[in-house]
Coordinates of C-alpha atoms and ligand atoms in Angstrom, one line a residue:
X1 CA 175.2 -190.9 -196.6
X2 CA 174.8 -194.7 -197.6
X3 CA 172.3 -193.8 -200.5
X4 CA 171.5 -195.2 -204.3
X5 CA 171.5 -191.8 -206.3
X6 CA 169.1 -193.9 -208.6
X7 CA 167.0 -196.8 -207.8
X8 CA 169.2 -198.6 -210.7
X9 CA 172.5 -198.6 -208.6
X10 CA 170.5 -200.7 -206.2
X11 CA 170.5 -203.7 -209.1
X12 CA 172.5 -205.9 -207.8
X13 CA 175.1 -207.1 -204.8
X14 CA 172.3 -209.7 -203.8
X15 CA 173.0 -211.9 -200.7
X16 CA 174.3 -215.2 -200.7
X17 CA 173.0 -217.5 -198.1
X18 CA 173.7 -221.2 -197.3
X19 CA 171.5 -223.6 -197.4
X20 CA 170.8 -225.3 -194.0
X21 CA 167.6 -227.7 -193.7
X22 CA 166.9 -229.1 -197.4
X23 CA 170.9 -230.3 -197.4
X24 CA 171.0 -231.9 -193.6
X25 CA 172.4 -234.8 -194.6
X26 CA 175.3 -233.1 -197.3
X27 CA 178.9 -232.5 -196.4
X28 CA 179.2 -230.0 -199.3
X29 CA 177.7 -226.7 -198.6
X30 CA 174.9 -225.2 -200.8
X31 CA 174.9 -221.4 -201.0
X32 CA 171.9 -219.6 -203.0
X33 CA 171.9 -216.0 -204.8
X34 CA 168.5 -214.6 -203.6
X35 CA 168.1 -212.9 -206.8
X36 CA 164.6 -211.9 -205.2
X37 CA 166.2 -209.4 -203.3
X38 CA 166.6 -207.1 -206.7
X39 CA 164.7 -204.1 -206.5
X40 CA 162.6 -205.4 -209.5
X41 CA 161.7 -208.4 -207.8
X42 CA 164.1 -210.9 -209.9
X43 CA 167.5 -212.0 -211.4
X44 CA 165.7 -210.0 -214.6
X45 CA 166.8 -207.0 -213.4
X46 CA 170.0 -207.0 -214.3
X47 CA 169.5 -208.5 -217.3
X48 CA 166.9 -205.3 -218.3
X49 CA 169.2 -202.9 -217.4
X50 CA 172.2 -203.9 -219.2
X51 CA 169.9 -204.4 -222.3
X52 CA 168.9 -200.9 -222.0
X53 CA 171.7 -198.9 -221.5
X54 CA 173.9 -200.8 -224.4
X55 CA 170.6 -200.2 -226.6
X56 CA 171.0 -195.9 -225.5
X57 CA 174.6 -196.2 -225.9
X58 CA 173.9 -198.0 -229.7
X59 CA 171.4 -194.9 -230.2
X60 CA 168.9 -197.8 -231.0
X61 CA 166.7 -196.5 -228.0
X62 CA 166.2 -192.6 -227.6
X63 CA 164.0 -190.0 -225.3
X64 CA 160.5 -190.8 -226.3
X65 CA 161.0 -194.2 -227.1
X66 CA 159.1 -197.4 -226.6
X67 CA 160.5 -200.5 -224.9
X68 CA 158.6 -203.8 -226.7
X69 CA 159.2 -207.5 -225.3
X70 CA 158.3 -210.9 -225.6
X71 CA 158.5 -211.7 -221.5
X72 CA 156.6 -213.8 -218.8
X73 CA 157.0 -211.5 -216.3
X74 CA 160.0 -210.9 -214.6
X75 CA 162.5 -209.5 -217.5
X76 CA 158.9 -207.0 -218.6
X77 CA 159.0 -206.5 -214.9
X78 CA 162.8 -205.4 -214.9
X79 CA 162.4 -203.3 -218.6
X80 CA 159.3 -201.3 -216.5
X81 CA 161.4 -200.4 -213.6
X82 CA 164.2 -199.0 -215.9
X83 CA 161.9 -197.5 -218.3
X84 CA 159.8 -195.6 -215.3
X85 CA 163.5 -194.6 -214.4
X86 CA 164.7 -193.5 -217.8
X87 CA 161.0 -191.9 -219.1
X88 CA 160.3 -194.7 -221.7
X89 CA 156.9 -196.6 -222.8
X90 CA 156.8 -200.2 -222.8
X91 CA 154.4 -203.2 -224.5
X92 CA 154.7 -206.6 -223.6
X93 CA 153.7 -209.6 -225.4
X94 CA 153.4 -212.7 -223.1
X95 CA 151.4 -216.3 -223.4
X96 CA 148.6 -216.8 -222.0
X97 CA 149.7 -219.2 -219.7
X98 CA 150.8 -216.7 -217.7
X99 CA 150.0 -216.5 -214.3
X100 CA 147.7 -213.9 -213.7
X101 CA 149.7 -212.0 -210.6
X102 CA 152.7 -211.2 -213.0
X103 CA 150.5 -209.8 -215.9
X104 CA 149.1 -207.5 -212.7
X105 CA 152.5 -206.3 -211.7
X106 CA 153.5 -205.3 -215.2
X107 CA 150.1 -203.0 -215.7
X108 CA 150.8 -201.6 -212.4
X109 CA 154.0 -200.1 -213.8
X110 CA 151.8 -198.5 -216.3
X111 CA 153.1 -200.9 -219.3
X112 CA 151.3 -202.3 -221.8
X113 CA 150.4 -206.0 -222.1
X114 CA 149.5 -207.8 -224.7
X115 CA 148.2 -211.7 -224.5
X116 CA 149.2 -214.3 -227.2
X117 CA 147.9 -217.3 -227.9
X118 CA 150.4 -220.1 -225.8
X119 CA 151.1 -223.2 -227.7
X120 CA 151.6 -221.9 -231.0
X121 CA 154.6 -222.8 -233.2
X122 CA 157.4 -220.2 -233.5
X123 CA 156.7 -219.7 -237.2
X124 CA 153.3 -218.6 -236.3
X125 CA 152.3 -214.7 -236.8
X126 CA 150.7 -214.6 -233.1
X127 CA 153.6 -216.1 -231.4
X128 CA 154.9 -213.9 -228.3
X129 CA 158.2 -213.6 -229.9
X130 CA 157.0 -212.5 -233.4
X131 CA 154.0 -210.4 -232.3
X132 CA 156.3 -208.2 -230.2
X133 CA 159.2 -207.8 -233.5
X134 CA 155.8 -206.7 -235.1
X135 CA 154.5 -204.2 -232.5
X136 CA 158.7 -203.0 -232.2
X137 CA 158.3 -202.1 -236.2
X138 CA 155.2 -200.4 -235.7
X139 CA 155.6 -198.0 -232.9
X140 CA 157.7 -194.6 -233.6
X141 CA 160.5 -195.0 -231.4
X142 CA 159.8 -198.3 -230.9
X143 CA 162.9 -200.9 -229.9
X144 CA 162.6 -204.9 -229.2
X145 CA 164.8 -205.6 -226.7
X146 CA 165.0 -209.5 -227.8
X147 CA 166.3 -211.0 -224.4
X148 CA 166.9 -214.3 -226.0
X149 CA 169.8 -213.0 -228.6
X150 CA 170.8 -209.7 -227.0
X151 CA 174.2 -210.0 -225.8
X152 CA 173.8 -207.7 -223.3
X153 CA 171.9 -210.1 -221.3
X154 CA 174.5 -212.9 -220.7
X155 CA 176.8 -209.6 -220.5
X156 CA 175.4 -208.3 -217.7
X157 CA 175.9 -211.8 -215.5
X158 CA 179.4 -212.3 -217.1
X159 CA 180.0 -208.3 -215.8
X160 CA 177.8 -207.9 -212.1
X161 CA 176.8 -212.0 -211.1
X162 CA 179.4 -214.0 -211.9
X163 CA 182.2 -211.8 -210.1
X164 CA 179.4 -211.2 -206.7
X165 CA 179.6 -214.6 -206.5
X166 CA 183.5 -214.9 -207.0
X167 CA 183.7 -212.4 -204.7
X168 CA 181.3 -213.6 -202.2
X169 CA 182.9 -217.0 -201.8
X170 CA 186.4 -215.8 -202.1
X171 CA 187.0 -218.0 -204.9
X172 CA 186.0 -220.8 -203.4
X173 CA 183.3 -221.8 -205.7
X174 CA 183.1 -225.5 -207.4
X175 CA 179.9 -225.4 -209.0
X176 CA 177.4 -223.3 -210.9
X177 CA 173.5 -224.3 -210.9
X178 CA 171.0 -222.2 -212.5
X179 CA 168.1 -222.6 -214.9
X180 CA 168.3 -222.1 -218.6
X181 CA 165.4 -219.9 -220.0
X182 CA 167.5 -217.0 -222.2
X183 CA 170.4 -218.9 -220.9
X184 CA 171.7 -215.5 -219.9
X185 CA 172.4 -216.5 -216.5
X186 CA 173.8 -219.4 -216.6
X187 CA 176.3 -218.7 -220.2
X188 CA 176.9 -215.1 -218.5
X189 CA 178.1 -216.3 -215.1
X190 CA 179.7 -219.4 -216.0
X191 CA 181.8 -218.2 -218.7
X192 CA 182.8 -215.6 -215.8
X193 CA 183.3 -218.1 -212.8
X194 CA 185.2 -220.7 -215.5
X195 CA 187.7 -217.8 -216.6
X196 CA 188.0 -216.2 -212.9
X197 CA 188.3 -220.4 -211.5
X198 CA 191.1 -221.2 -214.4
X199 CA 188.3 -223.9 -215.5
X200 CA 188.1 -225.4 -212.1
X201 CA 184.6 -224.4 -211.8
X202 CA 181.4 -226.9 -213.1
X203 CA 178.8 -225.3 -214.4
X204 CA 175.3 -227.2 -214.5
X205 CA 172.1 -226.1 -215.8
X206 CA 169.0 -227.2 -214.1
X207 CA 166.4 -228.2 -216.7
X208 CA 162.9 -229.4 -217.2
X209 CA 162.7 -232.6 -217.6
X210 CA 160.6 -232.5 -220.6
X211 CA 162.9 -229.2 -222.0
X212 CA 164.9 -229.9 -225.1
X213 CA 167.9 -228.4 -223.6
X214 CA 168.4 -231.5 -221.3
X215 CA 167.6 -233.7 -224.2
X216 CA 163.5 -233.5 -223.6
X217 CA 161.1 -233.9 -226.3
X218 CA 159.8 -230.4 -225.9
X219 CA 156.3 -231.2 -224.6
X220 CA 154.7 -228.4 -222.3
X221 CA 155.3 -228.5 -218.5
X222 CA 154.5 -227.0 -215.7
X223 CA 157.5 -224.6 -214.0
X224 CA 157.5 -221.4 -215.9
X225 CA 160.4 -219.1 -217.0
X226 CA 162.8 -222.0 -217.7
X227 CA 163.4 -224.5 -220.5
X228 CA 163.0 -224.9 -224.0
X229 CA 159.3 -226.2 -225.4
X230 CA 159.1 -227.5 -228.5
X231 CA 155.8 -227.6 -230.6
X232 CA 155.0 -229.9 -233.1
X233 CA 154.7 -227.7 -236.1
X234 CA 157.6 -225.8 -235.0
X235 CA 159.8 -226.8 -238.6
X236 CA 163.2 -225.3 -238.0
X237 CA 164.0 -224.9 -233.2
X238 CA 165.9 -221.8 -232.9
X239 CA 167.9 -222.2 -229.4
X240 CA 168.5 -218.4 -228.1
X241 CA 171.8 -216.9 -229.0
X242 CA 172.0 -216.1 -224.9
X243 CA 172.5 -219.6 -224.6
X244 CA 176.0 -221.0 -225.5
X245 CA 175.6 -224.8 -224.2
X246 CA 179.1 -224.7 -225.0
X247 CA 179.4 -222.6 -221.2
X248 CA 177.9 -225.4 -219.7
X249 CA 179.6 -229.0 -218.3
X250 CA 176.4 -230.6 -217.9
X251 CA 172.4 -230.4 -217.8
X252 CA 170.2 -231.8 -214.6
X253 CA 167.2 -232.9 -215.4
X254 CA 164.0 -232.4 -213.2
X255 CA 161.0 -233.4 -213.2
X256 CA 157.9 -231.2 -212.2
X257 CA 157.1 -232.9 -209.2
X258 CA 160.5 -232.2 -207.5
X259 CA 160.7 -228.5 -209.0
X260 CA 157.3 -227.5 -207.1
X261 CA 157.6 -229.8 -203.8
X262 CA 161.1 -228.5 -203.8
X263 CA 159.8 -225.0 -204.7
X264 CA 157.7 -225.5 -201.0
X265 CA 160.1 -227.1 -198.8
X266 CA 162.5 -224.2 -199.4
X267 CA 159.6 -221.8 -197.8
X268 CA 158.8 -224.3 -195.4
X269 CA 162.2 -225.3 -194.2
X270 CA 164.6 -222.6 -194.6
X271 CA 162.0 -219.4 -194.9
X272 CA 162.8 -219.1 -198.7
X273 CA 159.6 -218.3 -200.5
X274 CA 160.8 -218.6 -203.8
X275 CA 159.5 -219.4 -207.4
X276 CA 158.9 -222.7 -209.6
X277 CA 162.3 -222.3 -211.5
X278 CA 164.1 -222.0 -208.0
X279 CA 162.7 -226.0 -207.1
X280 CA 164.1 -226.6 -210.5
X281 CA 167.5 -225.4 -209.4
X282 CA 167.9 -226.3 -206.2
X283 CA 166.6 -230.0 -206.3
X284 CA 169.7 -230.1 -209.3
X285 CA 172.0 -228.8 -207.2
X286 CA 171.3 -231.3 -204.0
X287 CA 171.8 -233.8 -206.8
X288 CA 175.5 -231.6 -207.7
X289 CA 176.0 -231.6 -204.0
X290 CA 175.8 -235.1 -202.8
X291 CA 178.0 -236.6 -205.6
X292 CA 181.0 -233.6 -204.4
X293 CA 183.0 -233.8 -202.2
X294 CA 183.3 -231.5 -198.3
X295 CA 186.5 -229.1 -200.1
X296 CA 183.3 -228.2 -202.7
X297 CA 181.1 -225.2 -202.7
X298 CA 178.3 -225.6 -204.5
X299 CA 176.4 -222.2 -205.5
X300 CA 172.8 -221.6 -206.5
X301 CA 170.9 -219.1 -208.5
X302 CA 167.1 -218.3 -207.1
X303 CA 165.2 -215.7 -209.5
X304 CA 162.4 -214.6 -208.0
X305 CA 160.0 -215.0 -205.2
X306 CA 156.9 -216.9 -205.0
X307 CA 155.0 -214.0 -204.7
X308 CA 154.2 -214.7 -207.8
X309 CA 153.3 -218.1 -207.9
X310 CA 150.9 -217.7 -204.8
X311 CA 147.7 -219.1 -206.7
X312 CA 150.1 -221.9 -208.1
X313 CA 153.0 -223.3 -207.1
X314 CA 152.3 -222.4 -203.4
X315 CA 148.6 -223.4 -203.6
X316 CA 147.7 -226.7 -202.1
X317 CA 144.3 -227.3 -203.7
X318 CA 146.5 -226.1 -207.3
X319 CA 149.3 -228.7 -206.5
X320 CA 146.6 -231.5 -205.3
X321 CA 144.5 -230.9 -208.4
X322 CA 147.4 -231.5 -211.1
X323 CA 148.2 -234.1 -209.0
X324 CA 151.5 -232.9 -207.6
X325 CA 149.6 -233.7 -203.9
X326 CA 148.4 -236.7 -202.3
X327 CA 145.6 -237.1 -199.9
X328 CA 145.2 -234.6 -197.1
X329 CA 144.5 -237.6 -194.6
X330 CA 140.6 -236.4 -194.6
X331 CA 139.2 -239.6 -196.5
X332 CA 139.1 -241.4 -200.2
X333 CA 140.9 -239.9 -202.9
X334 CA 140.5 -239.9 -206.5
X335 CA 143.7 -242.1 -206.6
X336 CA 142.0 -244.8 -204.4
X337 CA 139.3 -245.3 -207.0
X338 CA 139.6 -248.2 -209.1
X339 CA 140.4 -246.4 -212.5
X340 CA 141.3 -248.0 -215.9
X341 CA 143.8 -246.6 -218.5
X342 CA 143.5 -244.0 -221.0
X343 CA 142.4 -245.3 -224.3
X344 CA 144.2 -244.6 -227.4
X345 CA 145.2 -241.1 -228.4
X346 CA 143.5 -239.4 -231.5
X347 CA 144.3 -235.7 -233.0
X348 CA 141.6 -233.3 -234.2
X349 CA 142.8 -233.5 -237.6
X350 CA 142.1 -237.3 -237.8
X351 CA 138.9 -238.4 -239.7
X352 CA 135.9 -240.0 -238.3
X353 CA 136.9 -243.4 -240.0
X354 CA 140.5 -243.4 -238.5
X355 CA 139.3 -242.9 -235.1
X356 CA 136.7 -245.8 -235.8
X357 CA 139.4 -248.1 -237.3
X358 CA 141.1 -247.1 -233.9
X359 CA 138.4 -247.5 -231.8
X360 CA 137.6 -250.9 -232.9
X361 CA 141.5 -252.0 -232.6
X362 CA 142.6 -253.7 -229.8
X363 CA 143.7 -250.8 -227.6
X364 CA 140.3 -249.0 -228.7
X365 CA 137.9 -251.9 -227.7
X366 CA 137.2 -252.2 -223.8
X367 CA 134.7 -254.6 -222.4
X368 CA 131.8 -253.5 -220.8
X369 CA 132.0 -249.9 -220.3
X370 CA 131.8 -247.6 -223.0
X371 CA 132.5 -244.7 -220.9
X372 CA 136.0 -245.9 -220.0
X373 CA 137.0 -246.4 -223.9
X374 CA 136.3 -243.0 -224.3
X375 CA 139.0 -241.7 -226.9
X376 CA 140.7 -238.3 -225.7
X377 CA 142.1 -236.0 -228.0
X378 CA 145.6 -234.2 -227.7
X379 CA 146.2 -231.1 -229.6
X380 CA 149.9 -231.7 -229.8
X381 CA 149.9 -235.1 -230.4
X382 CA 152.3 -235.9 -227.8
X383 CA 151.2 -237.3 -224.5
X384 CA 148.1 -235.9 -222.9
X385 CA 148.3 -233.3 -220.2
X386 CA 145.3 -232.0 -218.9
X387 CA 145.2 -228.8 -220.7
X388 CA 145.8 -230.6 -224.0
X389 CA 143.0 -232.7 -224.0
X390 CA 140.4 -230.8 -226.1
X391 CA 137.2 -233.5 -226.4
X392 CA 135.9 -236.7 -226.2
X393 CA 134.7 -239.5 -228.6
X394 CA 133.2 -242.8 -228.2
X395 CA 132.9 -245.4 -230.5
X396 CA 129.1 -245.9 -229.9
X397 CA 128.2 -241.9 -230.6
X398 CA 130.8 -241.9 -233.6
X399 CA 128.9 -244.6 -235.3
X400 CA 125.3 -243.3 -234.6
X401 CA 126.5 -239.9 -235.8
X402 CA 127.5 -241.4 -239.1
X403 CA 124.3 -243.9 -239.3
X404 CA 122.5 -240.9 -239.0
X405 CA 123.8 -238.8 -241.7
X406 CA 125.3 -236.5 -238.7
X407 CA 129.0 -237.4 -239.7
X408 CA 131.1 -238.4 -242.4
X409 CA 133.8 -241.0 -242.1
X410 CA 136.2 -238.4 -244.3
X411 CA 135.1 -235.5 -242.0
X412 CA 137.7 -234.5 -239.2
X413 CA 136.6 -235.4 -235.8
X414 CA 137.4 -231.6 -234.6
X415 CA 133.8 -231.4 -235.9
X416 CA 132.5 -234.0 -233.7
X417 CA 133.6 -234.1 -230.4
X418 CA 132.0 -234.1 -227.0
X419 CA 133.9 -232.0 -224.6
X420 CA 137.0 -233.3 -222.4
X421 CA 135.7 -235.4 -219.1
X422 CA 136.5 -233.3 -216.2
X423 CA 140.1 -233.6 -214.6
X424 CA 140.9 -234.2 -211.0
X425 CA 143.9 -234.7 -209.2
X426 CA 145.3 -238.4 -207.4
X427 CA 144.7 -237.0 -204.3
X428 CA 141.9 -234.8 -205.1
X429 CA 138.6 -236.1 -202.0
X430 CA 137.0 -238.3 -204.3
X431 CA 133.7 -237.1 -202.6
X432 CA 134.5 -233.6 -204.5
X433 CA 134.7 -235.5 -207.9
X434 CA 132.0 -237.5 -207.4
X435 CA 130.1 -234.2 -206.3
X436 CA 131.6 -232.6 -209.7
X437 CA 130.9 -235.4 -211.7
X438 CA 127.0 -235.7 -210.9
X439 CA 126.6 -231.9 -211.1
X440 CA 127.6 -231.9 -214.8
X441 CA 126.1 -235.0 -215.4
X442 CA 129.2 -237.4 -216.5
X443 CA 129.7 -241.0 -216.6
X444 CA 134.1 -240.5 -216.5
X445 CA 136.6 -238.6 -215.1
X446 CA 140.8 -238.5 -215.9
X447 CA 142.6 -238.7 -213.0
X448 CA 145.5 -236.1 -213.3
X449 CA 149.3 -237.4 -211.7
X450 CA 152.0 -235.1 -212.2
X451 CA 150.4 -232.6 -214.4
X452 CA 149.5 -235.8 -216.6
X453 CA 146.5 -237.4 -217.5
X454 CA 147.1 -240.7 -215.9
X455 CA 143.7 -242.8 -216.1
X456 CA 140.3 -242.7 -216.5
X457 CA 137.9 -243.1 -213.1
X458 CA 134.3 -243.9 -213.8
X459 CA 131.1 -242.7 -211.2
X460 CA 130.7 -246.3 -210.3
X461 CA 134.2 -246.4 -209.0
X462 CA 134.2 -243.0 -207.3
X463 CA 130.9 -243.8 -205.7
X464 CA 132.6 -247.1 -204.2
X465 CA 135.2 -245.9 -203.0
X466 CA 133.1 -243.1 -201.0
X467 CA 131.1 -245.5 -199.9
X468 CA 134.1 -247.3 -198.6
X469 CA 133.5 -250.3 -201.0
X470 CA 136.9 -251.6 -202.3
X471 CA 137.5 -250.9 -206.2
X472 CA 134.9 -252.2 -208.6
X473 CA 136.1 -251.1 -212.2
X474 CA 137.2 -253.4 -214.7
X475 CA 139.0 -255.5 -212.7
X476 CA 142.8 -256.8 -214.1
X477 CA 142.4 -253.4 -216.3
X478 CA 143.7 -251.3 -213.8
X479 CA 146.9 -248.7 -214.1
X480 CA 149.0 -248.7 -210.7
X481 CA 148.2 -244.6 -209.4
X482 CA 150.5 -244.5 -206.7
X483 CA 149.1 -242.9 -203.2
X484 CA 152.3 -242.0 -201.9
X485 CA 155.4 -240.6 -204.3
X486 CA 158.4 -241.1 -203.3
X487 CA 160.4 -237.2 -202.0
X488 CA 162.4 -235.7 -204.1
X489 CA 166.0 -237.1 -202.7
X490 CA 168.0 -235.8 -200.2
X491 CA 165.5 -234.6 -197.8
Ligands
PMP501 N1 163.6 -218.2 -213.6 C1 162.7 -217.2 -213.7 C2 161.6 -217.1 -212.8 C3 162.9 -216.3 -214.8 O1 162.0 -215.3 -215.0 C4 163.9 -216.5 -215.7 C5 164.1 -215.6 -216.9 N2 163.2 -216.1 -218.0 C6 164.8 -217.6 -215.5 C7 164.6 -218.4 -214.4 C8 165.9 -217.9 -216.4 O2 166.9 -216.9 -216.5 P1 167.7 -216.7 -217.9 O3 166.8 -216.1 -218.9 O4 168.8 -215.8 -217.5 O5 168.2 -218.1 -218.4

């Protein structure tokens, strides 16, 4: 009989399948792992397993134990398949960020989840990474599996993905591409590949743009799983031990945009309905591909499916309302609307007469409308994106609250803020936002491009541009917010 004795022999031996539509135009050919096709659901899988059985062999995990990790999804998704397997408990600790579909998927193997706070720094007590080394100390039998220093997960690529792929492409393989989020992959494999190759084979990381590894500043973005965010208040970065960016030749860096709209071509155009971190990879390795040569062989790694990113990635009205979307071709956008720029930037922790002195600077001061000089405030003090902006101030409210006795200059202007204006994306029907704008009874709007706050759109200037009159705000004020983005290249 062709049979798995266990469902943990069937980890593994994934296909590898060229690339035909998305690389048209390319003379080297583009082959991708469909690490989907684990039984787990992901390249995780492997990654769990190998963590596992060295932790039984190290008699750091025993019969009765409890499996604790700090995961987004797939590698908790890959720790409850073994653990059903083996007769272990698990808890995972994940950010809140997290899209809803994977936190479902874990319960339903009976694990435990537990939410964190996102966008904390890593010193923090409620971090993901140390609430889970708490919860590992706690428990009786309890054992953190620590993906991002375990060397058992690079290990298990270096041992099971890097020769499949060898193997699959009789040693034909040039280049590497996969995305760095332990690193295990990409170290594990490469490392492999490099030694099988005699150094002959180029091993690229596909990374966020805004991810440190590629030389980002570390602000938040949008494809999950991969990268390296950097807070603020984090004092000392700690880079996983999984990663050895000595394994890799060289970094691509993407930008959201291109991850997600590659993300959907790759369902779209070759029936590959695959995550966020997948767009990542495979827009950097059409980049790898068109600068080699016909005698290359470019190979890369997909994780997991989109399955998971169904209310996200492969949502149109998500994409359109971070602005990742243009128009639908069904009337005015919110990207047609004559919009003005974002005024300056304040932090909660600033005081009431800092944001004043601001205010009545020459960035802060806008003619005319006060609702466009509205101030918003960024929690991380880098540049806004729509989920950092946590309030509001204007220089007219500001004043009246301290003429009144209401404020202090000294106080902090956490204590004084109106909320954030509502958010829509470029090509968002600016019908809808007017709609949303009237219901709750706001004078301004941010118009969201790329995941960013972009500019701020007034009712005047959505109403006009409904009404079909050309743009009436501010006039010589006015940010360019492009209708049409350019594709990702190599279409
Ligand atoms: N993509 C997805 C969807 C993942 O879950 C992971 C694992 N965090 C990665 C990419 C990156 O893999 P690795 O941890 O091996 O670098």
């Amino acid at each position: 009989m062709d049979v798995h004795a266990s469902l943990l022999s069937a980890v593994g031996e994934t296909p590898l399948v060229r690339l035909n539509r998305v690389t048209a135009r390319l003379s080297t050919p583009v082959y991708a792992k469909l690490e989907y096709v684990n039984p787990g659901g992901s390249v995780k899988d492997r990654a769990a397993l190998s963590m596992v059985s060295a932790a039984e062999e190290a008699g750091l995990l025993a019969p009765g134990g409890t499996i604790v990790e700090g995961t987004s999804g797939n590698t908790g998704v890959g720790l409850a398949m073994v653990a059903a397997q083996r007769g272990y408990r698990c808890v995972f600790t994940l950010p809140d960020k997290t899209s809803a579909e994977k936190i479902a998927v874990l319960r339903a193997y009976g694990a435990e989840v537990v939410v964190c706070p996102s966008g904390l720094p890593l010193e923090h007590p409620d971090h993901v990474f140390n609430t889970a080394v708490r919860i590992a100390a706690e428990r009786p039998g309890g054992w953190h599996a620590n993906q991002y220093d375990n060397a058992a997960n690079p290990a298990a690529h270096y041992r099971t993905t890097g020769p499949e792929i060898w193997r699959q492409t009789d040693g034909r393989i040039t280049h590497l591409v996969a995305g760095v989020g332990t690193g295990g992959t990409l170290t594990g494999a490469g490392e492999y590949l490099r030694e099988a190759a005699g150094g002959r084979v180029t091993v690229v990381g596909a990374d966020p743009e805004a991810s440190v590894y590629g030389g980002g500043d570390g602000r938040p973005y949008f494809v999950e799983s991969i990268g390296h965010v950097l807070h603020p208040e984090t004092v000392e970065d700690r880079w996983p031990e999984s990663y050895r960016p000595e394994a890799v030749d060289r970094i691509e860096r993407i930008g959201d945009r291109e991850s997600l709209l590659t993300a959907r071509r790759l369902a779209r155009e070759e029936g590959l309905l695959v995550g966020g971190s997948a767009g990542t990879a495979v827009a950097a390795a059409l980049r790898v591909a068109a600068e080699a040569g016909p005698d290359d062989l470019v190979v890369v790694v997909l994780p997991d499916s989109g399955r998971n990113y169904l209310s996200t990635v492969h949502d149109d009205a998500w994409l359109r309302h971070w602005g990742f979307l243009d128009g639908d071709g069904g009337g005015p956008v919110v990207g047609e609307a004559g919009s003005v720029p974002i005024g300056p930037r304040l932090r909660p922790a600033d005081t009431v007469r800092q944001a004043l002195d601001v205010l009545a600077g020459p960035s802060g001061a806008r003619p005319g409308r006060e609702g466009a000089a509205l101030v918003t405030v960024a929690g991380t003090g880098r540049p806004v994106t729509g989920p950092d902006v946590v309030g509001s101030v204007t220089a007219r409210r500001l004043r009246e609250a301290v003429d009144s006795g209401a404020a202090r200059p000294e106080d902090a202007l956490s204590a004084h803020l109106a909320p954030a204006p509502p958010a829509f994306g470029v090509g968002e029907p600016a019908v809808e936002a007017l709609r949303a704008l009237d219901a709750a009874r706001g004078e301004v709007a941010l118009v969201l491009l790329d995941g960013h706050a972009h500019a701020l759109v007034d009712r005047a200037a959505l109403r006009a541009v409904v009404e079909g009159v050309p743009g009436t705000t501010a006039a010589g004020d006015r940010p360019e917010v492009p209708r049409t983005r350019p594709e990702p290249a190599h279409r």
